[in-house]
Tab-separated table of C-alpha atoms in Angstrom:
chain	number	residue	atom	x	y	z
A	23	UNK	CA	-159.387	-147.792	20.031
A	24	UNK	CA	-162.116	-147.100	16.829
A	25	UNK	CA	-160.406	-147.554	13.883
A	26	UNK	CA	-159.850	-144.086	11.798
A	27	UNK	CA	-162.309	-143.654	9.682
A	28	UNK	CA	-162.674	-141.901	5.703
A	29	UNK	CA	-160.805	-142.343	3.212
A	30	UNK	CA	-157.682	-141.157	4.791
A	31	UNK	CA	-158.237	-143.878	7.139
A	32	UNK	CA	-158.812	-146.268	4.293
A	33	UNK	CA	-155.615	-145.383	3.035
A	34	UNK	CA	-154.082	-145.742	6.545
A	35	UNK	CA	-154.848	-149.420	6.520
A	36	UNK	CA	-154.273	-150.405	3.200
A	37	UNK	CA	-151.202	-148.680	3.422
A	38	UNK	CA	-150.209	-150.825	6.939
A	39	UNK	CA	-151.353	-153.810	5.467
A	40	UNK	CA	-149.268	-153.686	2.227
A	41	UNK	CA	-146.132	-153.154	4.250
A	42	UNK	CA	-146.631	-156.156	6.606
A	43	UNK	CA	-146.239	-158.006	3.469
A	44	UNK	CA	-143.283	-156.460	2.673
A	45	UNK	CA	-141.524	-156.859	6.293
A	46	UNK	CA	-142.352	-160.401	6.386
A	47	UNK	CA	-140.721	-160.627	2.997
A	48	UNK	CA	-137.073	-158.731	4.112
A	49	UNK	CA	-137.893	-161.384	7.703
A	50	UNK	CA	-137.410	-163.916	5.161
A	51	UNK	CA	-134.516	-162.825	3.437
A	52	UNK	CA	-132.504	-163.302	6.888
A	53	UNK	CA	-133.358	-166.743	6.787
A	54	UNK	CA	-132.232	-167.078	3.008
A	55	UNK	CA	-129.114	-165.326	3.878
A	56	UNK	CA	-128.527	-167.715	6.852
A	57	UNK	CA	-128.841	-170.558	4.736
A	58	UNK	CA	-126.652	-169.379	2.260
A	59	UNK	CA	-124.039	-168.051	4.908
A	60	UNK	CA	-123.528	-172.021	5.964
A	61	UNK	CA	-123.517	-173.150	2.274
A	62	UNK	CA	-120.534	-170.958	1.303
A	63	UNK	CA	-118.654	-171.197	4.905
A	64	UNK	CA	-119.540	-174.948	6.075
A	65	UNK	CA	-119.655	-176.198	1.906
A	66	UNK	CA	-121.244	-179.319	1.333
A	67	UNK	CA	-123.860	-180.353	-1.588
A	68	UNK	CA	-126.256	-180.736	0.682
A	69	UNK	CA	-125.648	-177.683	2.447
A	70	UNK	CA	-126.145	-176.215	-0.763
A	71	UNK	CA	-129.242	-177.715	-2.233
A	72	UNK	CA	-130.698	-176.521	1.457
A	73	UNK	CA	-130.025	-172.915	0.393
A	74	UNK	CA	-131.254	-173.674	-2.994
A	75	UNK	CA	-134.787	-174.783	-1.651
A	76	UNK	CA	-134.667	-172.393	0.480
A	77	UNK	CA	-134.483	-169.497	-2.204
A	78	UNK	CA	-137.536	-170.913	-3.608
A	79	UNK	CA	-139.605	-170.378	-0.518
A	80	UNK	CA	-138.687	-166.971	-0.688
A	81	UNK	CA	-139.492	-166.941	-3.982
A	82	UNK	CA	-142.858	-168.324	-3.959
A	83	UNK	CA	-143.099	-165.933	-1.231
A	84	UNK	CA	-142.604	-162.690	-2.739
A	85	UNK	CA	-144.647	-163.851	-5.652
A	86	UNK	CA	-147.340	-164.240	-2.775
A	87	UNK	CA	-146.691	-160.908	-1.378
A	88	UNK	CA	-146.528	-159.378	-4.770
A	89	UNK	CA	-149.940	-160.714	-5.317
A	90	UNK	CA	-151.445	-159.657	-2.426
A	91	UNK	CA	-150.229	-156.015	-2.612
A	92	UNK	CA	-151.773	-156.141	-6.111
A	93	UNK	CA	-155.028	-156.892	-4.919
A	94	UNK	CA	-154.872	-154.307	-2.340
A	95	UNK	CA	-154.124	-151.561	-4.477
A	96	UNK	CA	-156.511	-152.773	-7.181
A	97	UNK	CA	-159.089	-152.678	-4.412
A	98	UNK	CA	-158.771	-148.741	-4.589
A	99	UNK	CA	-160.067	-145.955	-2.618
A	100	UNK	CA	-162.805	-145.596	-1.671
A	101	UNK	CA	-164.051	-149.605	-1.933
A	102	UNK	CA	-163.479	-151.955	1.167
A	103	UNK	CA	-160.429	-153.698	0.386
A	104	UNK	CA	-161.109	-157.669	-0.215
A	105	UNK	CA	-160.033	-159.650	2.663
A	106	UNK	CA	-157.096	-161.985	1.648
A	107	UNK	CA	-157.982	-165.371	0.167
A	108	UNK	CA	-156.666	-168.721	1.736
A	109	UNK	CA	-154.505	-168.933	-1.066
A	110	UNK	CA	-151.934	-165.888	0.129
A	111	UNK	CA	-152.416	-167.234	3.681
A	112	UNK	CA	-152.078	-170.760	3.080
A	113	UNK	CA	-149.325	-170.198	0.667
A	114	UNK	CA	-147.596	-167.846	3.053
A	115	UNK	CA	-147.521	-170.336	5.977
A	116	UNK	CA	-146.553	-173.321	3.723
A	117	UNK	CA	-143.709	-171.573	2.186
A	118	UNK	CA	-142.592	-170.804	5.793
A	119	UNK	CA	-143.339	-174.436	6.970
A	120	UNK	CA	-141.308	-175.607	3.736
A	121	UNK	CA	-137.879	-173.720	5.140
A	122	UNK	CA	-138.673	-175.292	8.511
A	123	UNK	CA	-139.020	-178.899	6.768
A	124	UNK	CA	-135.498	-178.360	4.689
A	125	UNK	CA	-133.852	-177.802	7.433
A	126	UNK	CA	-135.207	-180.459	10.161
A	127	UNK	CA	-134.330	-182.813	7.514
A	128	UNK	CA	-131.054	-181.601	7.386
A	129	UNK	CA	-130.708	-181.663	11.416
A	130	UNK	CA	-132.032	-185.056	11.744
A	131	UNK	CA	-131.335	-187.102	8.886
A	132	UNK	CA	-128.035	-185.517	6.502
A	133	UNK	CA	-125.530	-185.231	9.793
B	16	UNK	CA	-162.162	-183.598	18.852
B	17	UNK	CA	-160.895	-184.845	15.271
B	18	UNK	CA	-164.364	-183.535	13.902
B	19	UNK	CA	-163.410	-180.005	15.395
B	20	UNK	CA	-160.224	-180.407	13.455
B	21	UNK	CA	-161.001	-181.919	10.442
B	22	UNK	CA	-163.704	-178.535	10.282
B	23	UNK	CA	-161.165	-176.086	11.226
B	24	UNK	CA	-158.114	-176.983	8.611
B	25	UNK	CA	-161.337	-177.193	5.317
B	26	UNK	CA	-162.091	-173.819	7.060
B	27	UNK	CA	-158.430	-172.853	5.993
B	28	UNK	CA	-158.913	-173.828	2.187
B	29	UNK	CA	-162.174	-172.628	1.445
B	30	UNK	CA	-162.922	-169.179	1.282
B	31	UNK	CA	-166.691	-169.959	0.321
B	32	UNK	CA	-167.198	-172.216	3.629
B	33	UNK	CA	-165.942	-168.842	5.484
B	34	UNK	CA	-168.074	-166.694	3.104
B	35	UNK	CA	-170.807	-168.558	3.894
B	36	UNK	CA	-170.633	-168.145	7.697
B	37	UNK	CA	-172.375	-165.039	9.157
B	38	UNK	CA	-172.131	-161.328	7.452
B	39	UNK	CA	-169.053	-159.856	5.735
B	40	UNK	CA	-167.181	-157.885	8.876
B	41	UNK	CA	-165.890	-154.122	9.089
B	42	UNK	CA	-163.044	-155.036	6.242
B	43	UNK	CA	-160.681	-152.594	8.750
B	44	UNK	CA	-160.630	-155.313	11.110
B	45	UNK	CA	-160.580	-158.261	8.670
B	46	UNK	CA	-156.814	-156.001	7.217
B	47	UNK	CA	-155.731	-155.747	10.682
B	48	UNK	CA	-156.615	-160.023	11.313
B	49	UNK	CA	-154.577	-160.242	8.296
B	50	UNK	CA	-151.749	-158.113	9.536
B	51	UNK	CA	-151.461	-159.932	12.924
B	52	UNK	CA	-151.898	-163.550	10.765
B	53	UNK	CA	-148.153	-161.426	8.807
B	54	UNK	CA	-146.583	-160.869	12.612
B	55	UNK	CA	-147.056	-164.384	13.622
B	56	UNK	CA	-145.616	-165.543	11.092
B	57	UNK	CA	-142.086	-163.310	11.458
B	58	UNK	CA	-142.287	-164.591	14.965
B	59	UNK	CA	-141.950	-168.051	13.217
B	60	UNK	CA	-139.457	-166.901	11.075
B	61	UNK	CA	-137.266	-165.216	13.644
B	62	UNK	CA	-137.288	-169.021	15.212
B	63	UNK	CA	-136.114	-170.326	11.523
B	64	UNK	CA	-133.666	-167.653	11.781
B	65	UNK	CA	-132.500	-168.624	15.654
B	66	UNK	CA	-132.260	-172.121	14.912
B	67	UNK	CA	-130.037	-171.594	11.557
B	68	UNK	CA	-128.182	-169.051	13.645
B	69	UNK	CA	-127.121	-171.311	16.698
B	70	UNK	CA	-126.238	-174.336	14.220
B	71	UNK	CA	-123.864	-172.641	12.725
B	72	UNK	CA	-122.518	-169.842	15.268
B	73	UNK	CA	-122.401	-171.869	18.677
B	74	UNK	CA	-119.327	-174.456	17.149
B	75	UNK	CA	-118.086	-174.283	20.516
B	76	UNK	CA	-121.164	-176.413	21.768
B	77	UNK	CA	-121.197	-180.221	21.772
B	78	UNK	CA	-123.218	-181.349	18.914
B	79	UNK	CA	-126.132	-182.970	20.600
B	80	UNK	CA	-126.818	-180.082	22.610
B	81	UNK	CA	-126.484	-177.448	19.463
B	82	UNK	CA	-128.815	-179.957	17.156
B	83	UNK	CA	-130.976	-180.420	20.107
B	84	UNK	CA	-131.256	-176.222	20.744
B	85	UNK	CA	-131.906	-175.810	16.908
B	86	UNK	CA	-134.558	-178.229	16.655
B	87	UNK	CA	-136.508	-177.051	19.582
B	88	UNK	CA	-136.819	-173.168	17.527
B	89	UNK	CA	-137.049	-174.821	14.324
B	90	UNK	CA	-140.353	-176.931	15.698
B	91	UNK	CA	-141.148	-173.748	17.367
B	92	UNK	CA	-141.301	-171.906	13.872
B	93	UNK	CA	-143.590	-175.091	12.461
B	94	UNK	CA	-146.526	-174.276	15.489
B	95	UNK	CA	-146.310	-170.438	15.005
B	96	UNK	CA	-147.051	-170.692	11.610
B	97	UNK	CA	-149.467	-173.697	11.902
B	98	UNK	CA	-151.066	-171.179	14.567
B	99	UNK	CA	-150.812	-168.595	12.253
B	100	UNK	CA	-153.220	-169.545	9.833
B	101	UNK	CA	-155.463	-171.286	12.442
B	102	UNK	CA	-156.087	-168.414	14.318
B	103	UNK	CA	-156.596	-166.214	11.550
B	104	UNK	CA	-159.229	-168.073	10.606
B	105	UNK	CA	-161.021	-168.650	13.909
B	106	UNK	CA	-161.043	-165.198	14.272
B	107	UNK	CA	-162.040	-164.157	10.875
B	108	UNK	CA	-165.349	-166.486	11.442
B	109	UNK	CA	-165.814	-165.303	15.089
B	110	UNK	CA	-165.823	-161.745	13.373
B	111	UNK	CA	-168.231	-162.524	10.998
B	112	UNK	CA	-170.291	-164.451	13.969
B	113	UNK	CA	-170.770	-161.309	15.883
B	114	UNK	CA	-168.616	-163.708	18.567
B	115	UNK	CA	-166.190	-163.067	21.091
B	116	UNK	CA	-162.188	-163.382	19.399
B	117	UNK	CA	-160.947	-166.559	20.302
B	118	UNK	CA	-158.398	-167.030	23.773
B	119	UNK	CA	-155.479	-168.915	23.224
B	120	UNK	CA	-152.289	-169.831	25.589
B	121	UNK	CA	-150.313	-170.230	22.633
B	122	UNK	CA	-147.937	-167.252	23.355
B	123	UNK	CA	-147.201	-167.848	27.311
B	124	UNK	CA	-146.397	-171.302	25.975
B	125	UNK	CA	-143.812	-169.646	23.210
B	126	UNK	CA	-142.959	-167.028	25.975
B	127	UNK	CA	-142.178	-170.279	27.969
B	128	UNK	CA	-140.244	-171.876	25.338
B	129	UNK	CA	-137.964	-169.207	24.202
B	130	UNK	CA	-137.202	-168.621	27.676
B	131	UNK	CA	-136.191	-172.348	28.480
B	132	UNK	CA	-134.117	-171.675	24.967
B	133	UNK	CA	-132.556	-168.810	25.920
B	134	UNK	CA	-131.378	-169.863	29.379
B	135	UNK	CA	-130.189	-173.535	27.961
B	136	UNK	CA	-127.997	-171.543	25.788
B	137	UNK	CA	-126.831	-168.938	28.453
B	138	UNK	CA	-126.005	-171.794	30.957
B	139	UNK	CA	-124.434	-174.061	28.498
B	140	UNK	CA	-121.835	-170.726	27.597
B	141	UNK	CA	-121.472	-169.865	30.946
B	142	UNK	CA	-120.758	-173.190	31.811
B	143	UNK	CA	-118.319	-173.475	29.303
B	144	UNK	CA	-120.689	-176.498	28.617
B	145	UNK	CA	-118.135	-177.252	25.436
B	146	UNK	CA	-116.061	-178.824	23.573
């Protein structure tokens, strides 16, 4: 399928773009919410400090995000957006990979 | 091998090495290679998700078998998003190439794997596989 084209199209893809970010943020939030659901109902320090790293990712994530959008929109119509740097997708993936590490550690070394 | 590697992860951190490959693509397409890097990576965090999920939900499961369920999505999670960024930027450079996209079997493999999850778990309930 061509791609729309104009500004309207433009728009259109800007528009996607900004709220893939924002999906994959709230996708995140489940997992912060998970953690924090077996803090409070398991307990344990450890449990905790999990949930506590674990709200940093997302942090670091939705600054990510945040920073992203911002370059989007200061792209502006009718310029070619700028592509994203390695630092939102690197970031993005290590701030995933973090949560993943927290809790493999947990699995395998804490129980 | 290691070469082809080594290459491919500096291609991650350096947006000049990309720059310097080939001409600046359609940016439409270059939005929508960022947009499908953003869906892998829910797919890895749906596996986070999973794995938390059937740590703490599926009690009823002997430990070894629930630890051993969890780690397989949470490892899962680590090569989608390792993926993630590796095949965004193999196809960011094959679009600025002119060359085909690059073919991977990485999702019949996950396809594979959350299939194998999904019936360990359904057989171990059914089975009343528990404690």
């Amino acid at each position: 399928m061509t791609p729309p084209d104009g500004v309207a199209g433009r728009e259109t893809q800007r528009e996607r773009t900004r709220l893939a970010w924002r999906r994959t943020s709230l996708a995140f939030l489940v997992a912060v919410l998970l953690a924090w659901r077996g803090a409070v109902v398991l307990g344990g320090g450890v449990r905790y400090t999990g949930a506590v790293l674990v709200c940093l990712a997302w942090a670091g994530f939705l600054a990510l995000a945040h920073r992203r959008i911002a370059a989007l929109a200061a792209a502006g119509a009718p310029g070619p957006a700028r592509p994203p740097g390695p630092a939102e997708v690197l970031g993005a993936t290590g701030t995933v990979l973090a949560v993943c590490a927290v809790w493999l550690v947990w699995l395998v070394l804490l129980r | 091998m290691i070469g082809r590697l080594a290459g491919g992860v500096r291609l991650w951190f350096s947006p000049r090495r990309m720059a310097s490959q080939g001409t600046t693509p359609d940016y439409r397409y270059s939005l929508a290679n960022e947009r499908t890097f953003l869906a892998w990576l829910r797919t890895a965090l749906a596996l986070v998700a999973g794995g938390l999920a059937v740590e703490q939900f599926l009690t009823g499961l002997d430990r070894p078998l629930r630890v051993g369920i969890a780690l397989f999505l949470l490892l899962g999670a680590v090569v989608c998003a390792l993926r993630a960024v590796n095949h965004w930027a193999r196809c960011e450079l094959a679009m600025r190439r002119g060359e085909d996209l690059p073919v991977t079997r990485l999702p019949a493999w996950l396809a594979v794997g959350t299939t194998v999850a999904a019936l360990v778990v359904g057989v171990a309930i059914g089975l009343g596989w528990s404690r």
